[in-house]
Amino acid sequence: MHLAETGDLVLKPMIIETGKKNNKNILNYIFGAGSISELGSILERTSTNKDRSAIYIVDQFFEANLESLGKLPISGRDVTTYVNTENEPTTDYVNGLIESFLTDRTEEPFAVIGIGGGATLDVAKAISNLLTNGGHAEDYQGWDLVRIPGIYKIGIPTISGTGAEATRTCVMTHPPTGIKLGMNSDHTVFDQIILDPNLTKTVPLDQYFYTGMDAYIHCAEALNGHYRNAVGDALSSQVIKLCREVFLSDDMRSDENREKLMVASYLGGCAVATTYVGVLHPFSAGLSVVLGIHHGLANCIAMTAMGEFYPREVEEFWRMVQKQNVHIPRGVCEGLDRKQHDLLYESTIIHEKPLINALGDRFKSILTKSKVKNIFKSM
Ligand SMILES: [Fe+2]
């Protein structure tokens, strides 16, 4: 679908006439330990109609122990769906969820509440948009294709780093094309987020590091790009500072460090919304699409091969890895066949905006097919 085909609504373009981005922030946020207990009063303020239902989209990690999140205001009318986060979200998966919601009930929910990591938050954003806009998830993959606001959406991250709580996108892979792309739209931004650092207490050590590094990497890439701006730079510099404090400390998961990383994740999402990422994320996307490696870990693996582009960051990354004693798998692209390398190349090079941000318009002459292959092989 093209912009001109989206009906009679005037879409607010992301790039305004001066070439600057027109940025949208989260409308409301609460930050602090225990703040998830405010969810009930937020929902009450959102709808005075006591008979309306909400949809809870929750990471499957909490299926066996939902009570570990505290007392959630889930009523008998509400629907709770656990998101399979073993694989990254696909358009088919989101379409399947929408179909089951539409089959099970006729009335529109008044709120969609996403509780979990980046993948779960992205699924919640996509569901909210699709319930009002209709059609399929893949119809809205791209820029500014979502026509009207989604259902009131609330995001509650339970792991820090992706910045999904702050961004105007929700990333999904479309299986027929293999394209990993989000619904980039102002309508994708959460109306409310709840940032409660108590919720990240149970995240396993390696996962905490892999996902947390996403915030560091977003901002390192932004600061090394061509499309810099003063707001993005200020946010990114603060994120890098917070990540250094967390990942070079003795206990990256202390109460104070979990607070810091949650702030870094949120600010990193805001920072990257004002600009673009760089070379690393396209390579990471290749690993996710072709080998099914999760985003945080794929980033860390891609980082090991980024010496040419981000030498200082690679050196600092290894110091953090050593300090926290986490495992970074090596040799993941050894023994791949030609077809797999072709796919890796295609799913990397397709990310033009970040690659132009990092390398300029002629990025394809720098990232030749054989060079891309060698970079993957060195991971
Ligand atoms: Fe990322």
Short mmCIF file of C-alpha atoms and ligand atoms in Angstrom, two decimals:
data_model
loop_
_atom_site.label_atom_id
_atom_site.label_comp_id
_atom_site.label_asym_id
_atom_site.label_seq_id
_atom_site.Cartn_x
_atom_site.Cartn_y
_atom_site.Cartn_z
CA MET A 1 0.00 0.00 0.00
CA HIS A 2 1.27 3.48 -0.87
CA LEU A 3 0.68 6.67 1.02
CA ALA A 4 -1.67 7.98 -1.66
CA GLU A 5 -3.89 4.90 -1.33
CA THR A 6 -4.58 5.22 2.36
CA GLY A 7 -7.87 7.06 2.07
CA ASP A 8 -9.07 10.52 2.85
CA LEU A 9 -7.22 11.15 6.08
CA VAL A 10 -4.41 13.66 5.97
CA LEU A 11 -1.32 11.93 7.24
CA LYS A 12 1.18 13.90 9.22
CA PRO A 13 4.46 13.36 7.40
CA MET A 14 7.44 12.37 9.50
CA ILE A 15 9.78 14.60 7.49
CA ILE A 16 8.55 18.18 7.36
CA GLU A 17 9.56 20.74 4.76
CA THR A 18 12.83 21.70 6.41
CA GLY A 19 13.96 18.08 6.25
CA LYS A 20 13.77 17.73 10.05
CA LYS A 21 11.86 14.91 11.72
CA ASN A 22 8.59 15.82 13.42
CA ASN A 23 8.94 13.75 16.58
CA LYS A 24 6.22 12.40 18.79
CA ASN A 25 6.88 11.52 22.41
CA ILE A 26 5.00 9.22 24.78
CA LEU A 27 2.01 11.12 26.17
CA ASN A 28 2.31 9.88 29.75
CA TYR A 29 4.81 7.87 31.71
CA ILE A 30 5.22 6.78 35.30
CA PHE A 31 8.66 5.83 36.53
CA GLY A 32 9.61 4.14 39.78
CA ALA A 33 9.77 0.90 41.74
CA GLY A 34 6.26 -0.48 42.31
CA SER A 35 4.61 1.81 39.76
CA ILE A 36 2.83 -1.10 38.04
CA SER A 37 0.29 -0.85 40.88
CA GLU A 38 -0.96 2.37 39.22
CA LEU A 39 -2.30 0.41 36.23
CA GLY A 40 -5.80 0.04 37.75
CA SER A 41 -6.27 3.77 38.33
CA ILE A 42 -4.91 4.57 34.85
CA LEU A 43 -7.44 2.21 33.26
CA GLU A 44 -10.26 3.70 35.34
CA ARG A 45 -9.37 7.17 34.09
CA THR A 46 -9.24 5.88 30.50
CA SER A 47 -12.81 4.59 30.43
CA THR A 48 -15.72 5.33 32.75
CA ASN A 49 -17.73 2.49 31.20
CA LYS A 50 -17.34 -0.40 33.65
CA ASP A 51 -18.55 -2.97 31.10
CA ARG A 52 -15.82 -2.46 28.57
CA SER A 53 -13.00 -4.95 28.24
CA ALA A 54 -9.26 -4.64 27.86
CA ILE A 55 -6.77 -6.88 26.08
CA TYR A 56 -3.63 -7.90 27.95
CA ILE A 57 -0.74 -8.98 25.73
CA VAL A 58 1.75 -10.61 28.09
CA ASP A 59 5.15 -12.24 27.52
CA GLN A 60 4.81 -16.04 27.86
CA PHE A 61 7.62 -15.86 30.44
CA PHE A 62 4.91 -14.80 32.91
CA GLU A 63 2.31 -17.43 32.00
CA ALA A 64 3.18 -19.65 34.95
CA ASN A 65 3.69 -16.80 37.41
CA LEU A 66 1.57 -13.82 36.46
CA GLU A 67 1.33 -12.90 40.14
CA SER A 68 5.06 -12.08 40.12
CA LEU A 69 4.06 -8.87 38.30
CA GLY A 70 1.99 -7.79 41.30
CA LYS A 71 -1.79 -7.58 41.46
CA LEU A 72 -3.00 -6.74 37.96
CA PRO A 73 -6.52 -5.27 37.56
CA ILE A 74 -7.64 -8.02 35.15
CA SER A 75 -11.43 -8.54 35.18
CA GLY A 76 -13.55 -11.44 33.89
CA ARG A 77 -14.40 -9.44 30.73
CA ASP A 78 -10.76 -8.88 29.83
CA VAL A 79 -8.76 -11.07 27.47
CA THR A 80 -5.24 -12.16 28.37
CA THR A 81 -3.01 -13.50 25.60
CA TYR A 82 0.49 -14.82 26.18
CA VAL A 83 2.93 -13.98 23.42
CA ASN A 84 5.23 -16.68 22.15
CA THR A 85 8.62 -14.96 22.32
CA GLU A 86 10.70 -17.97 21.27
CA ASN A 87 10.68 -16.54 17.78
CA GLU A 88 10.61 -12.87 16.89
CA PRO A 89 7.13 -11.57 15.89
CA THR A 90 5.91 -12.21 12.36
CA THR A 91 3.04 -10.59 10.48
CA ASP A 92 1.36 -14.04 10.34
CA TYR A 93 1.52 -14.34 14.12
CA VAL A 94 -0.02 -10.90 14.64
CA ASN A 95 -2.70 -11.57 12.00
CA GLY A 96 -3.56 -14.84 13.78
CA LEU A 97 -4.02 -13.03 17.11
CA ILE A 98 -6.26 -10.41 15.49
CA GLU A 99 -8.37 -13.13 13.90
CA SER A 100 -8.90 -14.87 17.23
CA PHE A 101 -9.85 -11.58 18.96
CA LEU A 102 -12.36 -10.78 16.23
CA THR A 103 -13.83 -14.30 16.31
CA ASP A 104 -14.19 -14.35 20.09
CA ARG A 105 -15.90 -10.98 20.57
CA THR A 106 -17.78 -8.25 18.77
CA GLU A 107 -17.16 -5.20 20.93
CA GLU A 108 -14.01 -3.14 20.59
CA PRO A 109 -11.73 -3.20 23.65
CA PHE A 110 -11.02 0.15 25.33
CA ALA A 111 -7.34 -0.56 26.01
CA VAL A 112 -4.51 -2.82 24.88
CA ILE A 113 -1.89 -3.42 27.55
CA GLY A 114 1.48 -4.88 26.56
CA ILE A 115 3.57 -6.39 29.37
CA GLY A 116 6.95 -7.89 28.49
CA GLY A 117 10.08 -7.42 26.41
CA GLY A 118 10.45 -5.60 23.11
CA ALA A 119 8.77 -8.32 21.06
CA THR A 120 5.70 -8.38 23.32
CA LEU A 121 5.44 -4.58 23.37
CA ASP A 122 5.70 -4.55 19.57
CA VAL A 123 2.93 -7.14 19.23
CA ALA A 124 0.72 -5.03 21.55
CA LYS A 125 1.32 -1.92 19.43
CA ALA A 126 0.51 -3.80 16.22
CA ILE A 127 -2.70 -5.31 17.70
CA SER A 128 -3.85 -1.88 18.88
CA ASN A 129 -3.32 -0.37 15.40
CA LEU A 130 -4.92 -3.27 13.53
CA LEU A 131 -8.06 -3.40 15.69
CA THR A 132 -9.07 0.08 14.48
CA ASN A 133 -7.44 0.18 11.03
CA GLY A 134 -8.43 -3.29 9.82
CA GLY A 135 -6.54 -5.30 7.22
CA HIS A 136 -3.35 -7.24 7.81
CA ALA A 137 -0.14 -6.42 9.64
CA GLU A 138 1.89 -6.41 6.43
CA ASP A 139 -0.35 -3.66 4.97
CA TYR A 140 1.21 -1.22 7.43
CA GLN A 141 4.87 -2.25 7.32
CA GLY A 142 6.62 0.88 6.16
CA TRP A 143 6.40 4.58 6.90
CA ASP A 144 3.21 6.43 7.87
CA LEU A 145 0.75 3.89 6.50
CA VAL A 146 -1.40 3.60 9.65
CA ARG A 147 -4.44 5.79 8.91
CA ILE A 148 -6.15 6.32 12.27
CA PRO A 149 -5.21 6.02 15.97
CA GLY A 150 -5.23 2.54 17.43
CA ILE A 151 -6.92 1.44 20.65
CA TYR A 152 -5.53 3.26 23.73
CA LYS A 153 -2.25 1.46 24.33
CA ILE A 154 -0.23 1.01 27.47
CA GLY A 155 3.31 -0.40 27.51
CA ILE A 156 4.93 -2.00 30.55
CA PRO A 157 8.47 -3.25 29.85
CA THR A 158 9.80 -6.14 31.92
CA ILE A 159 13.33 -6.02 30.47
CA SER A 160 15.40 -2.96 29.55
CA GLY A 161 17.24 -2.06 26.38
CA THR A 162 15.13 -2.28 23.24
CA GLY A 163 13.51 1.13 23.70
CA ALA A 164 10.30 -0.39 22.27
CA GLU A 165 8.45 1.44 25.05
CA ALA A 166 9.37 4.79 23.46
CA THR A 167 9.51 4.29 19.69
CA ARG A 168 7.02 4.84 16.85
CA THR A 169 7.53 1.40 15.37
CA CYS A 170 6.72 -2.26 16.03
CA VAL A 171 9.04 -4.62 14.22
CA MET A 172 7.76 -7.78 12.55
CA THR A 173 9.10 -10.14 9.90
CA HIS A 174 6.87 -10.81 6.89
CA PRO A 175 7.59 -14.50 6.11
CA PRO A 176 6.86 -14.48 2.33
CA THR A 177 9.44 -11.75 1.71
CA GLY A 178 11.66 -12.20 4.76
CA ILE A 179 11.50 -8.45 5.29
CA LYS A 180 11.85 -7.32 8.89
CA LEU A 181 10.11 -3.97 9.10
CA GLY A 182 7.83 -2.11 11.50
CA MET A 183 4.68 -0.03 11.34
CA ASN A 184 6.54 3.28 11.53
CA SER A 185 3.80 5.70 12.50
CA ASP A 186 2.88 8.32 15.10
CA HIS A 187 -0.11 6.08 15.85
CA THR A 188 2.26 3.30 16.94
CA VAL A 189 3.53 5.34 19.93
CA PHE A 190 2.17 4.15 23.29
CA ASP A 191 -0.32 6.50 24.95
CA GLN A 192 0.98 5.54 28.38
CA ILE A 193 3.97 3.62 29.66
CA ILE A 194 4.76 2.34 33.14
CA LEU A 195 8.47 2.01 33.91
CA ASP A 196 8.81 -0.16 37.00
CA PRO A 197 12.39 -1.37 37.65
CA ASN A 198 11.10 -4.03 40.06
CA LEU A 199 9.88 -5.94 36.98
CA THR A 200 13.41 -6.57 35.67
CA LYS A 201 14.59 -8.31 38.86
CA THR A 202 14.06 -11.80 37.48
CA VAL A 203 15.73 -11.35 34.08
CA PRO A 204 18.54 -13.92 33.62
CA LEU A 205 22.07 -12.48 33.58
CA ASP A 206 22.98 -13.09 29.92
CA GLN A 207 19.60 -11.92 28.68
CA TYR A 208 19.83 -8.78 30.84
CA PHE A 209 23.17 -7.96 29.20
CA TYR A 210 22.21 -8.78 25.58
CA THR A 211 19.02 -6.72 25.72
CA GLY A 212 20.56 -3.91 27.77
CA MET A 213 23.32 -3.51 25.20
CA ASP A 214 20.65 -2.68 22.62
CA ALA A 215 20.28 0.75 24.25
CA TYR A 216 24.06 1.29 24.15
CA ILE A 217 24.22 0.19 20.51
CA HIS A 218 21.28 2.37 19.37
CA CYS A 219 23.02 5.42 20.75
CA ALA A 220 26.56 4.52 19.66
CA GLU A 221 25.21 4.12 16.11
CA ALA A 222 23.23 7.37 16.31
CA LEU A 223 26.25 9.32 17.54
CA ASN A 224 28.39 7.93 14.70
CA GLY A 225 25.82 8.69 11.97
CA HIS A 226 25.36 11.53 9.48
CA TYR A 227 21.81 12.49 10.54
CA ARG A 228 22.71 13.81 13.96
CA ASN A 229 20.74 16.47 15.79
CA ALA A 230 21.18 18.25 19.12
CA VAL A 231 18.29 16.47 20.86
CA GLY A 232 19.37 13.03 19.67
CA ASP A 233 22.98 13.74 20.65
CA ALA A 234 22.02 14.90 24.15
CA LEU A 235 19.87 11.84 24.76
CA SER A 236 22.39 9.43 23.22
CA SER A 237 25.31 10.79 25.25
CA GLN A 238 23.34 10.30 28.45
CA VAL A 239 22.40 6.75 27.45
CA ILE A 240 26.04 5.84 26.76
CA LYS A 241 27.01 7.30 30.16
CA LEU A 242 24.30 5.31 31.97
CA CYS A 243 25.22 2.08 30.14
CA ARG A 244 28.88 2.52 31.08
CA GLU A 245 27.90 2.97 34.73
CA VAL A 246 25.75 -0.17 34.60
CA PHE A 247 27.90 -2.54 32.52
CA LEU A 248 31.28 -1.57 33.97
CA SER A 249 30.03 -1.89 37.58
CA ASP A 250 30.43 -4.92 39.83
CA ASP A 251 26.70 -5.75 39.92
CA MET A 252 24.86 -4.68 36.76
CA ARG A 253 21.57 -5.88 38.25
CA SER A 254 21.62 -3.92 41.53
CA ASP A 255 18.45 -1.90 42.34
CA GLU A 256 20.20 1.29 41.26
CA ASN A 257 21.55 -0.21 38.04
CA ARG A 258 18.19 -1.68 37.05
CA GLU A 259 16.74 1.83 37.44
CA LYS A 260 19.55 3.32 35.36
CA LEU A 261 19.17 0.75 32.59
CA MET A 262 15.42 1.30 32.43
CA VAL A 263 16.03 5.03 31.98
CA ALA A 264 18.73 4.31 29.37
CA SER A 265 16.35 2.06 27.44
CA TYR A 266 13.61 4.71 27.39
CA LEU A 267 15.93 7.59 26.49
CA GLY A 268 17.63 5.40 23.87
CA GLY A 269 14.24 4.77 22.25
CA CYS A 270 13.56 8.54 22.25
CA ALA A 271 17.06 9.23 20.85
CA VAL A 272 16.80 6.79 17.99
CA ALA A 273 13.32 8.12 17.13
CA THR A 274 14.97 11.47 16.32
CA THR A 275 17.58 9.89 14.04
CA TYR A 276 18.62 6.47 12.73
CA VAL A 277 20.76 3.53 13.77
CA GLY A 278 23.83 2.54 11.74
CA VAL A 279 25.71 -0.43 10.25
CA LEU A 280 25.31 -2.85 13.15
CA HIS A 281 21.51 -3.11 13.24
CA PRO A 282 21.20 -4.16 9.56
CA PHE A 283 23.73 -6.97 10.15
CA SER A 284 21.89 -7.93 13.33
CA ALA A 285 18.62 -8.03 11.37
CA GLY A 286 20.30 -10.40 8.89
CA LEU A 287 21.19 -12.77 11.74
CA SER A 288 17.64 -12.63 13.08
CA VAL A 289 15.92 -13.17 9.73
CA VAL A 290 18.17 -15.93 8.38
CA LEU A 291 19.32 -17.70 11.56
CA GLY A 292 16.47 -16.80 13.93
CA ILE A 293 18.77 -15.25 16.53
CA HIS A 294 16.99 -12.89 18.93
CA HIS A 295 17.62 -9.18 18.52
CA GLY A 296 19.69 -8.52 21.66
CA LEU A 297 21.99 -11.48 21.15
CA ALA A 298 22.20 -10.84 17.40
CA ASN A 299 23.35 -7.30 18.17
CA CYS A 300 26.09 -8.56 20.48
CA ILE A 301 27.24 -11.10 17.87
CA ALA A 302 27.23 -8.43 15.15
CA MET A 303 29.20 -6.10 17.42
CA THR A 304 32.13 -8.55 17.38
CA ALA A 305 32.56 -7.85 13.63
CA MET A 306 32.17 -4.06 13.70
CA GLY A 307 35.81 -3.12 14.35
CA GLU A 308 36.13 -1.28 11.04
CA PHE A 309 33.07 0.90 11.68
CA TYR A 310 32.96 1.35 15.46
CA PRO A 311 36.47 0.54 16.85
CA ARG A 312 36.09 2.37 20.19
CA GLU A 313 32.69 0.83 20.86
CA VAL A 314 33.88 -2.69 20.04
CA GLU A 315 36.75 -2.30 22.48
CA GLU A 316 34.40 -1.00 25.18
CA PHE A 317 31.90 -3.79 24.42
CA TRP A 318 34.53 -6.47 25.10
CA ARG A 319 35.47 -4.76 28.40
CA MET A 320 31.80 -4.88 29.44
CA VAL A 321 31.49 -8.53 28.38
CA GLN A 322 34.54 -9.40 30.44
CA LYS A 323 33.41 -7.40 33.46
CA GLN A 324 29.98 -9.07 33.51
CA ASN A 325 31.30 -12.49 32.52
CA VAL A 326 28.67 -13.11 29.86
CA HIS A 327 28.92 -15.54 26.97
CA ILE A 328 28.98 -14.26 23.39
CA PRO A 329 28.64 -17.15 20.87
CA ARG A 330 31.24 -17.13 18.09
CA GLY A 331 31.37 -18.70 14.65
CA VAL A 332 27.60 -18.58 14.10
CA CYS A 333 28.04 -18.09 10.32
CA GLU A 334 30.63 -20.80 9.85
CA GLY A 335 29.56 -23.51 7.44
CA LEU A 336 26.65 -21.61 5.90
CA ASP A 337 25.99 -22.32 2.24
CA ARG A 338 25.87 -19.85 -0.63
CA LYS A 339 22.10 -19.51 -0.51
CA GLN A 340 22.18 -18.60 3.16
CA HIS A 341 24.91 -16.02 2.54
CA ASP A 342 22.83 -14.54 -0.29
CA LEU A 343 19.89 -14.25 2.11
CA LEU A 344 22.11 -12.69 4.77
CA TYR A 345 23.30 -10.12 2.24
CA GLU A 346 19.76 -9.31 1.06
CA SER A 347 18.33 -8.95 4.55
CA THR A 348 21.21 -6.68 5.59
CA ILE A 349 21.44 -4.41 2.58
CA ILE A 350 17.69 -3.80 2.52
CA HIS A 351 18.01 -1.46 5.52
CA GLU A 352 18.88 1.56 3.46
CA LYS A 353 18.10 4.35 5.92
CA PRO A 354 20.46 3.23 8.69
CA LEU A 355 23.13 2.26 6.13
CA ILE A 356 22.95 5.68 4.46
CA ASN A 357 23.07 7.26 7.91
CA ALA A 358 26.29 5.39 8.64
CA LEU A 359 28.03 5.16 5.27
CA GLY A 360 26.37 7.67 2.95
CA ASP A 361 24.42 7.24 -0.29
CA ARG A 362 27.07 5.00 -1.83
CA PHE A 363 26.86 2.40 0.95
CA LYS A 364 26.44 -0.45 -1.57
CA SER A 365 29.87 0.25 -3.03
CA ILE A 366 31.34 -0.10 0.48
CA LEU A 367 29.27 -3.09 1.54
CA THR A 368 29.86 -5.31 -1.48
CA LYS A 369 28.50 -8.83 -1.45
CA SER A 370 31.90 -10.36 -0.70
CA LYS A 371 32.59 -7.83 2.04
CA VAL A 372 29.26 -8.54 3.71
CA LYS A 373 29.99 -12.26 3.50
CA ASN A 374 33.38 -11.78 5.15
CA ILE A 375 31.91 -9.67 7.92
CA PHE A 376 29.35 -12.39 8.71
CA LYS A 377 32.05 -15.06 8.57
CA SER A 378 34.17 -13.15 11.09
CA MET A 379 31.41 -13.12 13.73
FE FE B 1 17.79 -2.47 18.56
#
